[in-house]
PDB file of C-alpha atoms in Angstrom:
ATOM      1  CA  MET A   1      96.394  73.901  67.227  1.00 60.00           C
ATOM      2  CA  SER A   2      99.792  72.331  66.562  1.00 71.00           C
ATOM      3  CA  GLU A   3     102.941  72.427  68.654  1.00 73.00           C
ATOM      4  CA  PHE A   4     104.368  74.921  66.177  1.00 71.00           C
ATOM      5  CA  ASP A   5     101.440  77.280  66.791  1.00 73.00           C
ATOM      6  CA  ASP A   6     101.964  76.975  70.555  1.00 72.00           C
ATOM      7  CA  LEU A   7     105.666  77.729  70.147  1.00 69.00           C
ATOM      8  CA  ALA A   8     104.974  80.722  67.895  1.00 74.00           C
ATOM      9  CA  LYS A   9     102.457  82.065  70.412  1.00 74.00           C
ATOM     10  CA  THR A  10     104.961  81.634  73.262  1.00 74.00           C
ATOM     11  CA  LEU A  11     107.689  83.455  71.326  1.00 77.00           C
ATOM     12  CA  GLU A  12     105.305  86.308  70.527  1.00 80.00           C
ATOM     13  CA  GLU A  13     104.368  86.629  74.199  1.00 78.00           C
ATOM     14  CA  ARG A  14     108.049  86.687  75.209  1.00 79.00           C
ATOM     15  CA  ARG A  15     108.800  89.481  72.731  1.00 83.00           C
ATOM     16  CA  ARG A  16     106.130  91.561  74.423  1.00 83.00           C
ATOM     17  CA  ILE A  17     107.711  91.287  77.910  1.00 84.00           C
ATOM     18  CA  PHE A  18     109.063  94.612  79.258  1.00 85.00           C
ATOM     19  CA  SER A  19     107.359  96.660  76.539  1.00 89.00           C
ATOM     20  CA  PRO A  20     105.261  99.666  77.670  1.00 92.00           C
ATOM     21  CA  GLY A  21     102.022  97.812  76.901  1.00 92.00           C
ATOM     22  CA  TRP A  22     103.199  94.819  78.894  1.00 92.00           C
ATOM     23  CA  PHE A  23     103.954  97.029  81.911  1.00 93.00           C
ATOM     24  CA  GLN A  24     100.458  98.509  81.641  1.00 96.00           C
ATOM     25  CA  ASP A  25      98.959  95.023  81.652  1.00 95.00           C
ATOM     26  CA  LEU A  26     101.228  93.956  84.506  1.00 95.00           C
ATOM     27  CA  LEU A  27     100.370  96.867  86.791  1.00 96.00           C
ATOM     28  CA  ALA A  28      96.665  96.695  85.896  1.00 96.00           C
ATOM     29  CA  GLY A  29      96.552  93.056  86.987  1.00 95.00           C
ATOM     30  CA  ARG A  30      95.686  91.706  83.539  1.00 95.00           C
ATOM     31  CA  LEU A  31      98.440  89.057  83.415  1.00 94.00           C
ATOM     32  CA  GLY A  32      98.348  85.728  85.220  1.00 93.00           C
ATOM     33  CA  LEU A  33      99.204  85.508  88.916  1.00 95.00           C
ATOM     34  CA  GLY A  34     102.497  83.748  88.205  1.00 93.00           C
ATOM     35  CA  ASP A  35     103.654  86.330  85.674  1.00 92.00           C
ATOM     36  CA  THR A  36     102.490  89.198  87.848  1.00 95.00           C
ATOM     37  CA  PHE A  37     104.312  87.915  90.921  1.00 97.00           C
ATOM     38  CA  TRP A  38     107.468  86.351  89.499  1.00 95.00           C
ATOM     39  CA  ILE A  39     108.258  88.622  86.564  1.00 93.00           C
ATOM     40  CA  GLY A  40     106.914  91.672  88.386  1.00 95.00           C
ATOM     41  CA  ASN A  41     109.137  91.109  91.416  1.00 96.00           C
ATOM     42  CA  TYR A  42     112.218  89.445  89.954  1.00 95.00           C
ATOM     43  CA  GLY A  43     112.233  90.165  86.231  1.00 92.00           C
ATOM     44  CA  VAL A  44     112.181  93.888  86.895  1.00 90.00           C
ATOM     45  CA  GLY A  45     114.914  93.373  89.486  1.00 89.00           C
ATOM     46  CA  LEU A  46     117.188  92.167  86.704  1.00 92.00           C
ATOM     47  CA  ILE A  47     116.924  95.673  85.264  1.00 90.00           C
ATOM     48  CA  PHE A  48     116.687  97.707  88.459  1.00 91.00           C
ATOM     49  CA  VAL A  49     119.683  96.273  90.339  1.00 91.00           C
ATOM     50  CA  PRO A  50     122.308  97.094  87.683  1.00 92.00           C
ATOM     51  CA  ALA A  51     120.690 100.512  87.158  1.00 91.00           C
ATOM     52  CA  ALA A  52     120.688 101.176  90.916  1.00 89.00           C
ATOM     53  CA  VAL A  53     124.397 100.394  91.062  1.00 89.00           C
ATOM     54  CA  LEU A  54     125.575 102.192  87.928  1.00 91.00           C
ATOM     55  CA  LEU A  55     123.329 105.259  87.543  1.00 90.00           C
ATOM     56  CA  PRO A  56     123.998 106.878  90.955  1.00 89.00           C
ATOM     57  CA  MET A  57     127.726 106.806  90.249  1.00 88.00           C
ATOM     58  CA  LEU A  58     127.416 109.292  87.388  1.00 88.00           C
ATOM     59  CA  PRO A  59     126.271 112.260  89.524  1.00 88.00           C
ATOM     60  CA  GLN A  60     128.796 111.302  92.197  1.00 86.00           C
ATOM     61  CA  LEU A  61     131.647 111.772  89.757  1.00 87.00           C
ATOM     62  CA  ALA A  62     130.603 115.365  89.099  1.00 87.00           C
ATOM     63  CA  LEU A  63     128.947 116.429  92.363  1.00 88.00           C
ATOM     64  CA  GLY A  64     130.480 114.345  95.148  1.00 86.00           C
ATOM     65  CA  PRO A  65     129.337 111.664  97.583  1.00 85.00           C
ATOM     66  CA  ARG A  66     126.064 113.346  98.632  1.00 87.00           C
ATOM     67  CA  ALA A  67     124.879 113.073  95.022  1.00 90.00           C
ATOM     68  CA  LEU A  68     125.345 109.292  95.258  1.00 90.00           C
ATOM     69  CA  THR A  69     123.100 109.162  98.327  1.00 91.00           C
ATOM     70  CA  LEU A  70     120.406 111.367  96.802  1.00 92.00           C
ATOM     71  CA  SER A  71     120.341 109.639  93.429  1.00 93.00           C
ATOM     72  CA  SER A  72     120.206 106.224  95.147  1.00 93.00           C
ATOM     73  CA  GLY A  73     117.349 107.512  97.290  1.00 94.00           C
ATOM     74  CA  PHE A  74     115.355 108.759  94.325  1.00 95.00           C
ATOM     75  CA  LEU A  75     115.894 105.512  92.406  1.00 95.00           C
ATOM     76  CA  THR A  76     114.774 103.498  95.433  1.00 96.00           C
ATOM     77  CA  ALA A  77     111.758 105.788  95.904  1.00 97.00           C
ATOM     78  CA  GLY A  78     110.807 105.087  92.287  1.00 96.00           C
ATOM     79  CA  LEU A  79     111.172 101.366  92.962  1.00 96.00           C
ATOM     80  CA  THR A  80     108.897 101.775  95.993  1.00 98.00           C
ATOM     81  CA  LEU A  81     106.183 103.375  93.863  1.00 98.00           C
ATOM     82  CA  TYR A  82     106.509 100.577  91.316  1.00 97.00           C
ATOM     83  CA  LEU A  83     106.269  97.933  94.054  1.00 98.00           C
ATOM     84  CA  ALA A  84     103.180  99.614  95.513  1.00 98.00           C
ATOM     85  CA  ALA A  85     101.489  99.372  92.107  1.00 98.00           C
ATOM     86  CA  LEU A  86     102.731  95.786  91.749  1.00 98.00           C
ATOM     87  CA  THR A  87     101.314  94.875  95.175  1.00 98.00           C
ATOM     88  CA  ARG A  88      97.933  96.125  93.995  1.00 98.00           C
ATOM     89  CA  ALA A  89      98.226  94.058  90.797  1.00 98.00           C
ATOM     90  CA  VAL A  90      99.238  90.908  92.701  1.00 98.00           C
ATOM     91  CA  PHE A  91      96.263  91.454  95.040  1.00 98.00           C
ATOM     92  CA  ILE A  92      93.895  91.774  92.053  1.00 98.00           C
ATOM     93  CA  ARG A  93      95.240  88.551  90.518  1.00 97.00           C
ATOM     94  CA  ALA A  94      95.186  86.740  93.881  1.00 97.00           C
ATOM     95  CA  ARG A  95      91.486  87.511  94.328  1.00 97.00           C
ATOM     96  CA  ALA A  96      90.793  86.227  90.808  1.00 96.00           C
ATOM     97  CA  THR A  97      92.783  82.989  91.292  1.00 94.00           C
ATOM     98  CA  PRO A  98      91.178  81.042  94.170  1.00 94.00           C
ATOM     99  CA  GLN A  99      92.470  77.674  92.923  1.00 94.00           C
ATOM    100  CA  VAL A 100      95.990  78.599  94.072  1.00 91.00           C
ATOM    101  CA  GLY A 101      94.909  78.449  97.709  1.00 94.00           C
ATOM    102  CA  GLY A 102      96.811  80.205 100.470  1.00 95.00           C
ATOM    103  CA  TRP A 103      99.946  80.719  98.412  1.00 95.00           C
ATOM    104  CA  ARG A 104      98.311  83.599  96.585  1.00 96.00           C
ATOM    105  CA  TRP A 105      98.130  85.553  99.859  1.00 97.00           C
ATOM    106  CA  VAL A 106     101.746  84.680 100.628  1.00 97.00           C
ATOM    107  CA  GLY A 107     102.609  86.322  97.296  1.00 97.00           C
ATOM    108  CA  VAL A 108     100.632  89.438  98.221  1.00 98.00           C
ATOM    109  CA  ALA A 109     102.295  89.615 101.661  1.00 98.00           C
ATOM    110  CA  PHE A 110     105.751  89.061 100.169  1.00 98.00           C
ATOM    111  CA  THR A 111     105.287  91.805  97.585  1.00 98.00           C
ATOM    112  CA  LEU A 112     103.929  94.154 100.267  1.00 98.00           C
ATOM    113  CA  CYS A 113     106.954  93.468 102.497  1.00 98.00           C
ATOM    114  CA  HIS A 114     109.249  94.039  99.516  1.00 97.00           C
ATOM    115  CA  CYS A 115     107.539  97.399  98.945  1.00 98.00           C
ATOM    116  CA  ALA A 116     107.818  98.373 102.621  1.00 98.00           C
ATOM    117  CA  LEU A 117     111.509  97.484 102.708  1.00 98.00           C
ATOM    118  CA  ALA A 118     112.214  99.521  99.566  1.00 97.00           C
ATOM    119  CA  GLY A 119     110.338 102.457 101.116  1.00 98.00           C
ATOM    120  CA  LEU A 120     112.413 102.185 104.288  1.00 98.00           C
ATOM    121  CA  VAL A 121     115.651 102.126 102.303  1.00 97.00           C
ATOM    122  CA  ALA A 122     114.512 105.155 100.272  1.00 97.00           C
ATOM    123  CA  MET A 123     113.749 107.073 103.478  1.00 97.00           C
ATOM    124  CA  ILE A 124     117.148 106.189 104.923  1.00 96.00           C
ATOM    125  CA  TYR A 125     118.876 107.431 101.779  1.00 94.00           C
ATOM    126  CA  LEU A 126     116.822 110.608 101.433  1.00 95.00           C
ATOM    127  CA  LEU A 127     116.576 111.577 105.102  1.00 94.00           C
ATOM    128  CA  GLY A 128     120.111 110.556 105.948  1.00 85.00           C
ATOM    129  CA  ALA A 129     119.104 108.457 108.952  1.00 57.00           C
TER     130      ALA A 129
END
């Protein structure tokens, strides 16, 4: 296999990122541990953070400030569900990647804490605490 073939394969894999099939593979734990952890946690954040800032403002314009709180809460609740599925996927990949050592469990714990924090924020938004 030549360098050109490696480059073509890499470009093809990059085109697949964030497609529906890629998300299925990600959440099923079929990607590598690095992709599952890093792209799952931070790549999706590059999409979620702007959406979490901009989308709740639309209902607020029509319905008032309580709509901002509710729409932010529902978006964060959706993020919590995604992070719960991602935690499961990171756990699956961590079990299958013993050569990484203890860092694989740090990744699982980090993703779990990220999920718990998002759940707490969603509850604060939705319950008005």
